[in-house]
Coordinates of C-alpha atoms in Angstrom, one line a residue:
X1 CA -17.8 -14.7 3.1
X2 CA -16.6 -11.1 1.6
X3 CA -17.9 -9.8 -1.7
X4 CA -13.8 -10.4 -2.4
X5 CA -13.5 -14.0 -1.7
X6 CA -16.4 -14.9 -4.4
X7 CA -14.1 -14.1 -7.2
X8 CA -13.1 -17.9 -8.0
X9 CA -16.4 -19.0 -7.6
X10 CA -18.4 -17.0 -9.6
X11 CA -15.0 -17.0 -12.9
X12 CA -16.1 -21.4 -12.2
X13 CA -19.5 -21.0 -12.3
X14 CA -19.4 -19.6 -15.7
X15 CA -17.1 -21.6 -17.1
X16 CA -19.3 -24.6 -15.7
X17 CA -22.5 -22.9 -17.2
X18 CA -20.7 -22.6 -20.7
X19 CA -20.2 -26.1 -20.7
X20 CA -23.6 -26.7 -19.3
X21 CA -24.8 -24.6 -22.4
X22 CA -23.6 -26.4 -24.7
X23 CA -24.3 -29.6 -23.5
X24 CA -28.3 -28.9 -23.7
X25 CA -27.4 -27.7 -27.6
X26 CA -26.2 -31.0 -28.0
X27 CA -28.7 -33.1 -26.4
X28 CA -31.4 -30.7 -28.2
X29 CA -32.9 -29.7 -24.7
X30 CA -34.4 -26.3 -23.6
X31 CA -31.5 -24.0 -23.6
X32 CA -33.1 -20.7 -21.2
X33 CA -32.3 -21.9 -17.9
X34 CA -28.5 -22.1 -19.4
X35 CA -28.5 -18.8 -20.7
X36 CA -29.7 -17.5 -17.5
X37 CA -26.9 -19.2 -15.2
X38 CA -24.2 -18.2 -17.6
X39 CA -25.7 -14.8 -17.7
X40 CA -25.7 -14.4 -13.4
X41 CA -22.6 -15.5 -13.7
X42 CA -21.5 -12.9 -16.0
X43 CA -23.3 -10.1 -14.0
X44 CA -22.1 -11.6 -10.8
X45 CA -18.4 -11.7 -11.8
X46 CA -18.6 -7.7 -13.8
X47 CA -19.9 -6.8 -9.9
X48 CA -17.0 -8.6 -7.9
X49 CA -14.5 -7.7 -10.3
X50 CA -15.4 -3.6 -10.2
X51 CA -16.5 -3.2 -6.7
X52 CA -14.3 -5.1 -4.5
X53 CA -10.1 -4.4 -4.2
X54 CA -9.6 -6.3 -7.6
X55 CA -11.3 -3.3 -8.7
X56 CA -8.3 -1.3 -8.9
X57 CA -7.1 -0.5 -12.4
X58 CA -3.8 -2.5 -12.3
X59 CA -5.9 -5.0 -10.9
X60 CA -8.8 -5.0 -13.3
X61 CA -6.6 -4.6 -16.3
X62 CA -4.4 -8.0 -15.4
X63 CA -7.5 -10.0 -14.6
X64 CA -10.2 -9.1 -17.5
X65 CA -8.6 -10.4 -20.2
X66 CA -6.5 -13.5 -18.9
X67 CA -10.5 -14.6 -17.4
X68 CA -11.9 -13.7 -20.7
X69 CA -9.5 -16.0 -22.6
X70 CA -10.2 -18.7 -20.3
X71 CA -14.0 -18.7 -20.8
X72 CA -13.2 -18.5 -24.9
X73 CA -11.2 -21.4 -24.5
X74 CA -13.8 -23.6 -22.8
X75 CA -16.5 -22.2 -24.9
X76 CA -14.5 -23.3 -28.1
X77 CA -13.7 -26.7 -26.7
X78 CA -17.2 -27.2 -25.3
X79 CA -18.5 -26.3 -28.8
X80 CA -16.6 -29.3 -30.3
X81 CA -17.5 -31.4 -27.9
X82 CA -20.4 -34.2 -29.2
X83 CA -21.0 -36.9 -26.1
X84 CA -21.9 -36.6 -22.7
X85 CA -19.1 -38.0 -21.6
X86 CA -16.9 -35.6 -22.5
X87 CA -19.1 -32.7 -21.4
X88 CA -18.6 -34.6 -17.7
X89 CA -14.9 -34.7 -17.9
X90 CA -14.7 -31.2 -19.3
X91 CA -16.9 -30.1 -16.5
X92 CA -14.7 -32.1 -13.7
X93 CA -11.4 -31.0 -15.2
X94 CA -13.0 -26.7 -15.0
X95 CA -13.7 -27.4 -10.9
X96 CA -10.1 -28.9 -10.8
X97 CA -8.2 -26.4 -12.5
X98 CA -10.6 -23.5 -11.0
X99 CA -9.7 -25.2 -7.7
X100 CA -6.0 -25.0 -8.5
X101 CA -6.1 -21.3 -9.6
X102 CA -8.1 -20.3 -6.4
X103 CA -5.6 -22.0 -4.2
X104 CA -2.4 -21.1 -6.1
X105 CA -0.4 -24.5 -5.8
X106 CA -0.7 -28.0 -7.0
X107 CA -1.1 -30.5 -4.3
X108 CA 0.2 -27.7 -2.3
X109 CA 2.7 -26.9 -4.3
X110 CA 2.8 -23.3 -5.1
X111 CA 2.5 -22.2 -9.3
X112 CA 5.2 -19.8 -8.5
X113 CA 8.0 -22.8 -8.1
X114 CA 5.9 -24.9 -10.8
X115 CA 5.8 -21.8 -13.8
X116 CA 7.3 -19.2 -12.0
X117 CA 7.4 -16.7 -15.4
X118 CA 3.3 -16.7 -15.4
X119 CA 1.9 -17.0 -12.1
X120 CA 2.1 -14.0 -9.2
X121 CA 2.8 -14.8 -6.0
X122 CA -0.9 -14.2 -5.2
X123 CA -3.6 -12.1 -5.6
X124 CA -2.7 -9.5 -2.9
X125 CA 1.0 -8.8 -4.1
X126 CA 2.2 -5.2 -3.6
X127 CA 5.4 -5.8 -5.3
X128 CA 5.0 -6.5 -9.2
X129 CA 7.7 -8.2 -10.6
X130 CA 8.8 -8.4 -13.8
X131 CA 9.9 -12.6 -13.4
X132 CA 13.0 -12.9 -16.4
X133 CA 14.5 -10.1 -14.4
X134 CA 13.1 -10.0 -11.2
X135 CA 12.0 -6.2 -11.0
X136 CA 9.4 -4.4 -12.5
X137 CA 10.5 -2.4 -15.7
X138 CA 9.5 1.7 -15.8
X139 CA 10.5 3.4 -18.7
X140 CA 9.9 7.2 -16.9
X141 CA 12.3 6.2 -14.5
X142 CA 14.4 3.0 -15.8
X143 CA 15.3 -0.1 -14.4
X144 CA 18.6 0.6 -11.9
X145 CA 19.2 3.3 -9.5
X146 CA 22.8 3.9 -9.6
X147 CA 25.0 5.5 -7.2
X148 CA 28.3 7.5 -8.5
X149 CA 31.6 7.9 -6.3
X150 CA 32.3 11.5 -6.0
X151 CA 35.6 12.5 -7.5
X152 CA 36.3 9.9 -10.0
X153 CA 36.8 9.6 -13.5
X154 CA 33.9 8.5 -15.0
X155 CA 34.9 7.1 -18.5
X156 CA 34.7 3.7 -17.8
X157 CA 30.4 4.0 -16.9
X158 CA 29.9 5.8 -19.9
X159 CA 31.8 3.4 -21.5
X160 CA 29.5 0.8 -20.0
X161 CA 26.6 2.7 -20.7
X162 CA 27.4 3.4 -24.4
X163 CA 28.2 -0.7 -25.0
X164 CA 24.9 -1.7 -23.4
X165 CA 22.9 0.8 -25.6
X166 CA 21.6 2.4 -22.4
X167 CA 20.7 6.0 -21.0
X168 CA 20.4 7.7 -18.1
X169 CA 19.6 10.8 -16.1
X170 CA 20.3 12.3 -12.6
X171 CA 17.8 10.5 -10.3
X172 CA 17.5 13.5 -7.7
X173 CA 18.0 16.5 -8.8
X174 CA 16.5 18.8 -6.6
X175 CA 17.9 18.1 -3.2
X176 CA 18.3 21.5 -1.4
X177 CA 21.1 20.4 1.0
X178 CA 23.2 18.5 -1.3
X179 CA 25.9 18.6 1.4
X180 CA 23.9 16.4 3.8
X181 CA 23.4 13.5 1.7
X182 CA 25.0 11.5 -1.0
X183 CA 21.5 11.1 -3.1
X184 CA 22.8 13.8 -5.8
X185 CA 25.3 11.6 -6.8
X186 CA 22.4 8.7 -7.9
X187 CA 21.8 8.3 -11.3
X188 CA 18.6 6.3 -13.0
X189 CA 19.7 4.0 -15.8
X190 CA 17.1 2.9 -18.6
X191 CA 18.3 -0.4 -20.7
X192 CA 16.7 -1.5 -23.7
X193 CA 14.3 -4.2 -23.6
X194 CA 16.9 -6.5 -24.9
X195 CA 19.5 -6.3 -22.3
X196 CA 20.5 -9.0 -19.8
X197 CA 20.3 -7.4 -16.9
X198 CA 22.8 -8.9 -14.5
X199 CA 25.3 -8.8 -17.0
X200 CA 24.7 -4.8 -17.3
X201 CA 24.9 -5.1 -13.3
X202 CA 28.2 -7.1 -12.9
X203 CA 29.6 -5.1 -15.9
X204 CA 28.9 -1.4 -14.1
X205 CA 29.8 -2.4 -10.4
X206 CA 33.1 -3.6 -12.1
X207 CA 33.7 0.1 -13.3
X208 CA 35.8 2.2 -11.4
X209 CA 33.4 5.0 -10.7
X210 CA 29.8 3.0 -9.6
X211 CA 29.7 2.7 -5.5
X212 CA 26.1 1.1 -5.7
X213 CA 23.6 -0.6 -7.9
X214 CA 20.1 -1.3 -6.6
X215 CA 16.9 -2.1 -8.5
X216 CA 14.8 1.0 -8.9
X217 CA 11.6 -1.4 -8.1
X218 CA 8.0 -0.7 -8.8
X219 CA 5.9 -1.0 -5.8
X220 CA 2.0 -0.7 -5.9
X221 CA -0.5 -0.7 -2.8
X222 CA -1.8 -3.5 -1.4
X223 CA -5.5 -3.8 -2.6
X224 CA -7.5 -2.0 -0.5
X225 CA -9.5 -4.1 1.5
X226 CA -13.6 -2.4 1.6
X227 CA -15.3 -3.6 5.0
X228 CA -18.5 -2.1 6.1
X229 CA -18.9 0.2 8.4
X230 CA -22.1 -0.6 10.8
X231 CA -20.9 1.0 14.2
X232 CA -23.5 2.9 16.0
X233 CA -22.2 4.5 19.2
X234 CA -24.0 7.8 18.9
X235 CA -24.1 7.1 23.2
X236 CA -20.7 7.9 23.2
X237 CA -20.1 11.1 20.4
X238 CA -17.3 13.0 22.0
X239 CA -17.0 15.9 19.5
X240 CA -20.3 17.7 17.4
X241 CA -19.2 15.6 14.2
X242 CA -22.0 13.3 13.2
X243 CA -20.0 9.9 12.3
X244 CA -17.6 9.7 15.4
X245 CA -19.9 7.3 17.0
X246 CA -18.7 5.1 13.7
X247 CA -14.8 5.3 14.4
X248 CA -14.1 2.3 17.1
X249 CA -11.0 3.5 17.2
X250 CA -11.8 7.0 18.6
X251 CA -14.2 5.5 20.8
X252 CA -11.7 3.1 22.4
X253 CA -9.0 5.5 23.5
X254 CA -10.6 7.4 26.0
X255 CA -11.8 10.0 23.7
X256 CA -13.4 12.1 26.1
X257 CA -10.7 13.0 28.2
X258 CA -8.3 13.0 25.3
X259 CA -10.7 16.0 23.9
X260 CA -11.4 17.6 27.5
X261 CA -7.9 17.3 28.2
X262 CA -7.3 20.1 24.9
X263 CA -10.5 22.1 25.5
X264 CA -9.1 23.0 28.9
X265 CA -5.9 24.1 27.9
X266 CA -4.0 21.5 29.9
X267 CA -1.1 21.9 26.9
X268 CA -0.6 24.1 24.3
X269 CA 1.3 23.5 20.8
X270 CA 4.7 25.6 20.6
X271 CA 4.4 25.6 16.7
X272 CA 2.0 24.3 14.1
X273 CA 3.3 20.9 13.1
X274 CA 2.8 19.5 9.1
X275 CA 1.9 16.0 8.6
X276 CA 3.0 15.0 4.8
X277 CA 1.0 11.6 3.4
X278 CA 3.0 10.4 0.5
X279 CA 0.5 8.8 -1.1
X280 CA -2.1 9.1 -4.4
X281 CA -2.4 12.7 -3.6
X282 CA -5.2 13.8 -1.2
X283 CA -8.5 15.3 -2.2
X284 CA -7.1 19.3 -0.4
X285 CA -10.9 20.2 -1.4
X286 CA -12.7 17.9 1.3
X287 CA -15.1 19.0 3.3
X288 CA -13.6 17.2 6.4
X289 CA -10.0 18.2 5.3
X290 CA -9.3 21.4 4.0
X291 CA -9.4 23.0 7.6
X292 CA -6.5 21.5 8.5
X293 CA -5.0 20.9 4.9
X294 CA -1.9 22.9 3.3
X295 CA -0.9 23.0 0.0
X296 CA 3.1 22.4 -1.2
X297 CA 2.2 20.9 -4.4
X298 CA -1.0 21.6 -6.6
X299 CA -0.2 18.5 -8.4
X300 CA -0.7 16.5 -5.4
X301 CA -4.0 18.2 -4.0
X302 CA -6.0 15.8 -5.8
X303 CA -6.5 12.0 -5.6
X304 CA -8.2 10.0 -8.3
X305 CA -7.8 6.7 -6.5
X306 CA -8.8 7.5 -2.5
X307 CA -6.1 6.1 -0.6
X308 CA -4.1 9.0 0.0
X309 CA -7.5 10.9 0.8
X310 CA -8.0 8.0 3.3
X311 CA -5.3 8.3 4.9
X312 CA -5.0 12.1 5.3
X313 CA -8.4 11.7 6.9
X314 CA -6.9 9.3 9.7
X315 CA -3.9 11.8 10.4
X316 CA -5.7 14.9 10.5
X317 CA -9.4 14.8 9.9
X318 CA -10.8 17.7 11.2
X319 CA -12.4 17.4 14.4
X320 CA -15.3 19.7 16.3
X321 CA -16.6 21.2 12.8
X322 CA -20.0 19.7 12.7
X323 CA -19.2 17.4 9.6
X324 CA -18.3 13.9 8.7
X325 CA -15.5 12.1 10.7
X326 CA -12.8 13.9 13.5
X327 CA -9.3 12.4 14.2
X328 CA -6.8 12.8 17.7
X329 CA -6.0 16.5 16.0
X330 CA -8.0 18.2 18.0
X331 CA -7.4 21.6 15.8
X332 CA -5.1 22.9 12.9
X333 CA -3.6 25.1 15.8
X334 CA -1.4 22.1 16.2
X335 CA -1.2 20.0 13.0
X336 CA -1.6 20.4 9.3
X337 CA -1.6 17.7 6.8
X338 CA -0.5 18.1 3.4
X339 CA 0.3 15.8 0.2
X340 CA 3.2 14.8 -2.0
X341 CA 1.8 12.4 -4.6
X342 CA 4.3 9.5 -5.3
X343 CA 2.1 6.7 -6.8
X344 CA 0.0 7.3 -10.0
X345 CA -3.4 7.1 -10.0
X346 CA -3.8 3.1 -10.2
X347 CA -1.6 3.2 -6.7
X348 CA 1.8 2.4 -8.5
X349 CA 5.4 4.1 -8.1
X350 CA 9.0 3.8 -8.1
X351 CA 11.8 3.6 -5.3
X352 CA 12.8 6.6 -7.3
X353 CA 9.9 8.4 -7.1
X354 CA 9.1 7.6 -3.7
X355 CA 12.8 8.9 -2.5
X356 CA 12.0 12.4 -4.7
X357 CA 9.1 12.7 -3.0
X358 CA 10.9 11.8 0.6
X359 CA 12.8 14.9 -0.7
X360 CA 10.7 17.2 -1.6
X361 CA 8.5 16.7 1.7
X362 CA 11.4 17.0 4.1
X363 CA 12.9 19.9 1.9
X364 CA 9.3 21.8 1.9
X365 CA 9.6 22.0 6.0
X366 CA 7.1 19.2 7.3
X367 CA 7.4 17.8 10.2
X368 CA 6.5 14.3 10.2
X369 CA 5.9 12.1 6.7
X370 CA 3.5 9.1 6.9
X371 CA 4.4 6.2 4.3
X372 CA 1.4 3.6 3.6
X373 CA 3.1 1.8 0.9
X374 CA 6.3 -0.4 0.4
X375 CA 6.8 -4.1 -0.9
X376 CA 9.1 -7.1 -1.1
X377 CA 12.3 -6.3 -2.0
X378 CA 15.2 -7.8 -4.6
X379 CA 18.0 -5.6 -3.0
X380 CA 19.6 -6.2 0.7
X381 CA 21.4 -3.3 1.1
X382 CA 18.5 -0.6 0.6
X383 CA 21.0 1.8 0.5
X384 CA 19.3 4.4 -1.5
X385 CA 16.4 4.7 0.9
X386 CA 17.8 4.0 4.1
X387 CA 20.2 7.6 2.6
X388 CA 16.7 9.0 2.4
X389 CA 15.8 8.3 5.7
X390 CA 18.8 9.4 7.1
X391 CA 18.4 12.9 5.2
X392 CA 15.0 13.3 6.7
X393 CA 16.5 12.2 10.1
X394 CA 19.4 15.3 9.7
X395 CA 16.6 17.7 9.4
X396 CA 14.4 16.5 12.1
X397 CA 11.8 14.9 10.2
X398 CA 10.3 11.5 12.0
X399 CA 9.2 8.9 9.3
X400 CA 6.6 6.5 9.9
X401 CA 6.0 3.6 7.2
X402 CA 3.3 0.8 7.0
X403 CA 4.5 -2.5 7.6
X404 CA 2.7 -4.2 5.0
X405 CA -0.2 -6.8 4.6
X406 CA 0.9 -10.4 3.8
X407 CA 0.9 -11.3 7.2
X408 CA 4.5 -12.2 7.1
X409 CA 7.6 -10.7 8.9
X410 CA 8.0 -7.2 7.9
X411 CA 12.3 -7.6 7.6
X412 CA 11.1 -8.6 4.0
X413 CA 9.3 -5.7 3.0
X414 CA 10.5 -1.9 2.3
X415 CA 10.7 0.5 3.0
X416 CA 9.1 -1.3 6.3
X417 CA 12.8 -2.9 7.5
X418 CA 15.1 0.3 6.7
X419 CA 16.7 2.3 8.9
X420 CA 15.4 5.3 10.5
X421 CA 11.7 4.7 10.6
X422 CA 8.7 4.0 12.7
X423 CA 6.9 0.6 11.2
X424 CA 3.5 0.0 12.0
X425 CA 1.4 -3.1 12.2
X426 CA -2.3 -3.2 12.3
X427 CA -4.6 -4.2 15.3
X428 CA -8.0 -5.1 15.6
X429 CA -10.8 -3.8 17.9
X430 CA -10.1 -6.7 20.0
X431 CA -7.0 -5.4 20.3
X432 CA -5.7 -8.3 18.4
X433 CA -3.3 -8.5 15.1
X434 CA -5.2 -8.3 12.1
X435 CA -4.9 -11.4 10.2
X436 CA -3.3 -9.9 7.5
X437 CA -0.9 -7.4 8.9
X438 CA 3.3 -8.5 8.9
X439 CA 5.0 -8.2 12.2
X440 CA 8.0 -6.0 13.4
X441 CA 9.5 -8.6 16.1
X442 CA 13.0 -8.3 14.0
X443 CA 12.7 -4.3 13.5
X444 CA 14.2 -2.0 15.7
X445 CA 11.7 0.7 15.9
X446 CA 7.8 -0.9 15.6
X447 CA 4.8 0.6 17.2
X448 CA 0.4 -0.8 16.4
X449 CA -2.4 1.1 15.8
X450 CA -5.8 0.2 14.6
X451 CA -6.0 -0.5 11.2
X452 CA -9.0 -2.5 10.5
X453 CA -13.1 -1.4 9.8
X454 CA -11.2 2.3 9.7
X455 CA -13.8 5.2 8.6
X456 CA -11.9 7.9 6.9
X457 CA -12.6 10.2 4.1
X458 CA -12.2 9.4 0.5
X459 CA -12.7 11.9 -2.3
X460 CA -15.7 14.3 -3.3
X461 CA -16.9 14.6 0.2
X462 CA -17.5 11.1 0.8
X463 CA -16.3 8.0 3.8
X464 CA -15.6 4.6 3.6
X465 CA -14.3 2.4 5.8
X466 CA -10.8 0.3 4.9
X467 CA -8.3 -2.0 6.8
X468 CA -4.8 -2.4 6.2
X469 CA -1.5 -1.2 7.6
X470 CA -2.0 2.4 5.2
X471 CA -5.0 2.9 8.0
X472 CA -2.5 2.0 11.0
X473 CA 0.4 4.1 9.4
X474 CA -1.6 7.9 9.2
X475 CA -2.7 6.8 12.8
X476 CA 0.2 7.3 14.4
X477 CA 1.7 10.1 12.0
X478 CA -1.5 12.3 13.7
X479 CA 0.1 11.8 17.2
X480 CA 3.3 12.3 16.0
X481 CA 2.4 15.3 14.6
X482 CA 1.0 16.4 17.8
X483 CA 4.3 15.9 19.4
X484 CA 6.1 17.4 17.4
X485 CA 3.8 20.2 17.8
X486 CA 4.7 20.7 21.2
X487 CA 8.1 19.6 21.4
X488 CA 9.5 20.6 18.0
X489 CA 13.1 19.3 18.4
X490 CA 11.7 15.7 19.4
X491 CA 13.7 13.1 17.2
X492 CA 12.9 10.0 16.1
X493 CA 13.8 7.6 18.6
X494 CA 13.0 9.4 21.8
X495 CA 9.4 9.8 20.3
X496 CA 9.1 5.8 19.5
X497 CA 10.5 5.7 23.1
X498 CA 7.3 7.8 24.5
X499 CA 5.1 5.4 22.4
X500 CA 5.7 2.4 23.8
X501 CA 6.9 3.7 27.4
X502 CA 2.9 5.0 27.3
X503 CA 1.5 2.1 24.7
X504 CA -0.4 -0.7 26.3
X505 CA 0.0 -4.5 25.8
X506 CA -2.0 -6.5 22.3
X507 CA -2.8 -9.8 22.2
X508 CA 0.1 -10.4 20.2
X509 CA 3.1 -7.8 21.6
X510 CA 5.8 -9.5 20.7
X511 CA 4.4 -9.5 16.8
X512 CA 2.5 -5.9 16.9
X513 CA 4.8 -3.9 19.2
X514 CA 2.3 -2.2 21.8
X515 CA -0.6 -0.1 20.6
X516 CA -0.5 3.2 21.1
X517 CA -2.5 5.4 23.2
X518 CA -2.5 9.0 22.3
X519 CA -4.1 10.4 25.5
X520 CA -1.1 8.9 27.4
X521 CA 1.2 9.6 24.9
X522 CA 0.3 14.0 25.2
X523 CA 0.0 13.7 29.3
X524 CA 3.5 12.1 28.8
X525 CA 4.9 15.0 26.9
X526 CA 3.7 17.3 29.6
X527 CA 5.6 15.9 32.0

């Protein structure tokens, strides 16, 4: 059992030791042994709650005080409470309810179809929705992306705009080749708290000069799921860095010829390739990093949370320098990461923000942009970001994007099932799907890598091992990057062509996509 999965358990057992408390009061019995159990549990639940995934600020800040309340409410009823009967039923109706809350449902119904406006979906959501409207509401960067016809009188959406109280500003300004994509003409609407919002919706795609309304949604990572890291295969260290005997999924890949394939000379990069992680940021002053890390953004060379660091560590940890953890980049002769921050520092962002960052990273020059984030979506069409992707596309920029970790069909989830990217599930070291990675059998372009009991680096010099898709994604940006390295004008889909031509089979292929191999991936490009 993780440190994770005790959360319901331990929230129970003080509930259960409240009422336990008070039920000695009231029968005038020795009272320390309660105290005790209700303190555990309050020491117990403070140490789940802080260092496990629900540790995350958004997650912490949504859980403290709704399980606070709850344990005032039973200690208030309990309180009142004069016969030992009713300390019983008290006590059976807590496991009940606490049962009920752990699983979500009622008799396997779930809460979301009982009280839909209270309940999330569950506890790993990485979509949070605002239920009355059915997004999340962001008052930097409003509620509605908005795309504008070019050419056409706009009177009757300011008209629209002025009736409904609203504002609104150009959502991407800075686009440098305004000629290759329609983005410029996207504007972000804010509406006041008041406002229904499909009525605003119907209203503005009735005016003559709207061409597309879409949710600007708020998506947040999925928790970040700690595992420990106890591999030892020091037998087996294929470059002078002293934790590579930790990273299974160095070891696996035939890492010794992968290496002695570069240290030979066998192939040789035609141009340094850039790797951008659009992340948290990324920590630029790591220890295992900064040899292979470029700055385009100060702002972004930092990274309060870890995940962006973690991930930049995958792609392009530095390998052969005597420290820490090394990745498939063999040296920064070939490939540079770098960072554009698009979620805050408690992992959250807009569609908005996450397409001004697409921007900026493909406008900046990089090569390859690595996207471990996304989230279920309210909109079909996607048109805003699948506009993005084919911007990137027009100036040779591959785009790979996690696939996400509800263990569900990844169609659902952007910006997993646009157009124009590489989606990645996770595998284990069994070469198996990880139980909580979606699948890609209804995507065009899908590709696995592993993505579970990952060491990687995380900020102020230190590692930690995590699993998710965001490990799987940076994995297969690194190779990318290496091939874009040596064959600079490779596009998108012949370079998913190379990875599964030279992936091998998982236990699940038709769910995962075949698992790529980067050893067989650069012998291929030498061909």
């Amino acid at each position: 059992m993780s440190l994770e999965s005790l959360y319901p358990f331990v929230w129970i057992a003080g509930a259960l030791s409240i009422i336990w408390l008070f039920y000695r009061i009231s029968a005038n019995l020795s009272k320390g042994i309660a105290f005790l159990s209700f303190f555990g549990a309050c020491i117990t639940y403070a140490v789940v709650l802080y260092f496990t995934q629900f540790g995350a600020y958004y997650k912490f800040l949504y859980m403290l005080p709704r399980d606070l309340f709850g344990w005032a409410v039973i200690f208030i009823l309990s309180n009142r409470i004069k016969h030992t009967r009713g300390f019983f039923w008290t006590a059976i109706g807590v496991g009940t309810g606490g049962y009920f809350l752990y699983t979500q449902s009622i008799f396997g119904v779930p809460f979301s179809k009982i009280v839909p406006d209270f309940f999330p979906k569950n506890t790993k959501e990485i979509l949070v929705n605002d239920k009355k409207n059915n997004i999340t509401k962001n008052d930097a960067d409003g509620e509605l992306l908005i795309g504008m016809k070019e050419n056409v009188d706009k009177t009757a959406f300011l008209a629209i705009i002025k009736k409904y109280n609203a504002s609104f500003q150009v959502a991407f300004p800075d686009v440098t080749d305004k000629n290759a994509t329609f983005l410029d003409d996207y504007v972000v609407v804010n509406l006041p708290e008041n406002v229904n919002l499909e009525a605003f919706k119907k209203d503005i795609m009735a005016s003559q000069g709207v061409d597309d309304v879409e949710n600007n949604e708020v998506v947040s990572l999925s928790p970040l799921e700690t595992t420990p890291n106890n591999r030892t295969n020091n037998q087996n260290k294929v470059t002078n860095d002293p934790r590579v005997g930790e990273q299974w999924h160095i070891q696996q890949f035939q890492p010794k010829e992968y290496f002695d394939f570069f240290a030979k000379k066998s192939i040789k990069p035609k141009k340094k390739a850039k790797i951008a992680i659009l992340d948290t940021g990324v920590d630029a002053n790591h220890e295992d990093l900064k040899g292979n890390f470029v700055s385009i953004d100060k702002k972004s060379d930092k990274d309060k949370h870890s995940h962006g660091t973690h991930c930049a560590g995958i792609a392009s940890g530095v390998a052969n320098n005597g420290i820490g953890i090394a990745s498939f980049v063999p040296s920064n002769d070939w490939v540079q990461v770098t960072s554009v921050k698009v979620l805050s520092d408690n992992g959250s962002g807009t569609q908005a923000g996450i397409i001004r960052g697409i921007l900026k990273a493909v406008d900046s020059g990089v090569d390859v942009i690595s996207m471990s984030l996304g989230g279920y979506s309210t909109d079909r069409a996607q048109r805003a970001y699948n506009e993005a992707f084919r911007y990137a596309k027009s100036k040779g920029v591959i785009v790979v994007v996690a696939a996400g970790n509800e263990s569900q069909n990844a169609k659902n989830v952007v910006p997993a099932n646009c157009e124009g990217v590489i989606t990645v599930t996770a595998i284990t070291s069994q070469n198996q799907k990880a139980d909580f990675s979606n699948t890609i059998q209804d995507l065009k372009m899908g590709i696995a890598a592993p993505g579970q009991d990952i060491l990687s680096t995380v900020p102020q010099n230190s590692y930690a091992s995590y699993s998710g898709t965001s490990m799987a994604t940076p994995y297969v940006a690194g190779i990318l990057g290496m091939m874009k390295a040596f064959n600079p004008k490779l596009d998108i889909e012949n370079a998913h062509k190379i990875l599964v031509k030279t992936g091998k089979e998982t236990g699940q292929t038709d769910l995962t996509g075949k698992c790529i191999v980067p050893l067989a991936v650069i012998k291929e490009l030498k061909k």
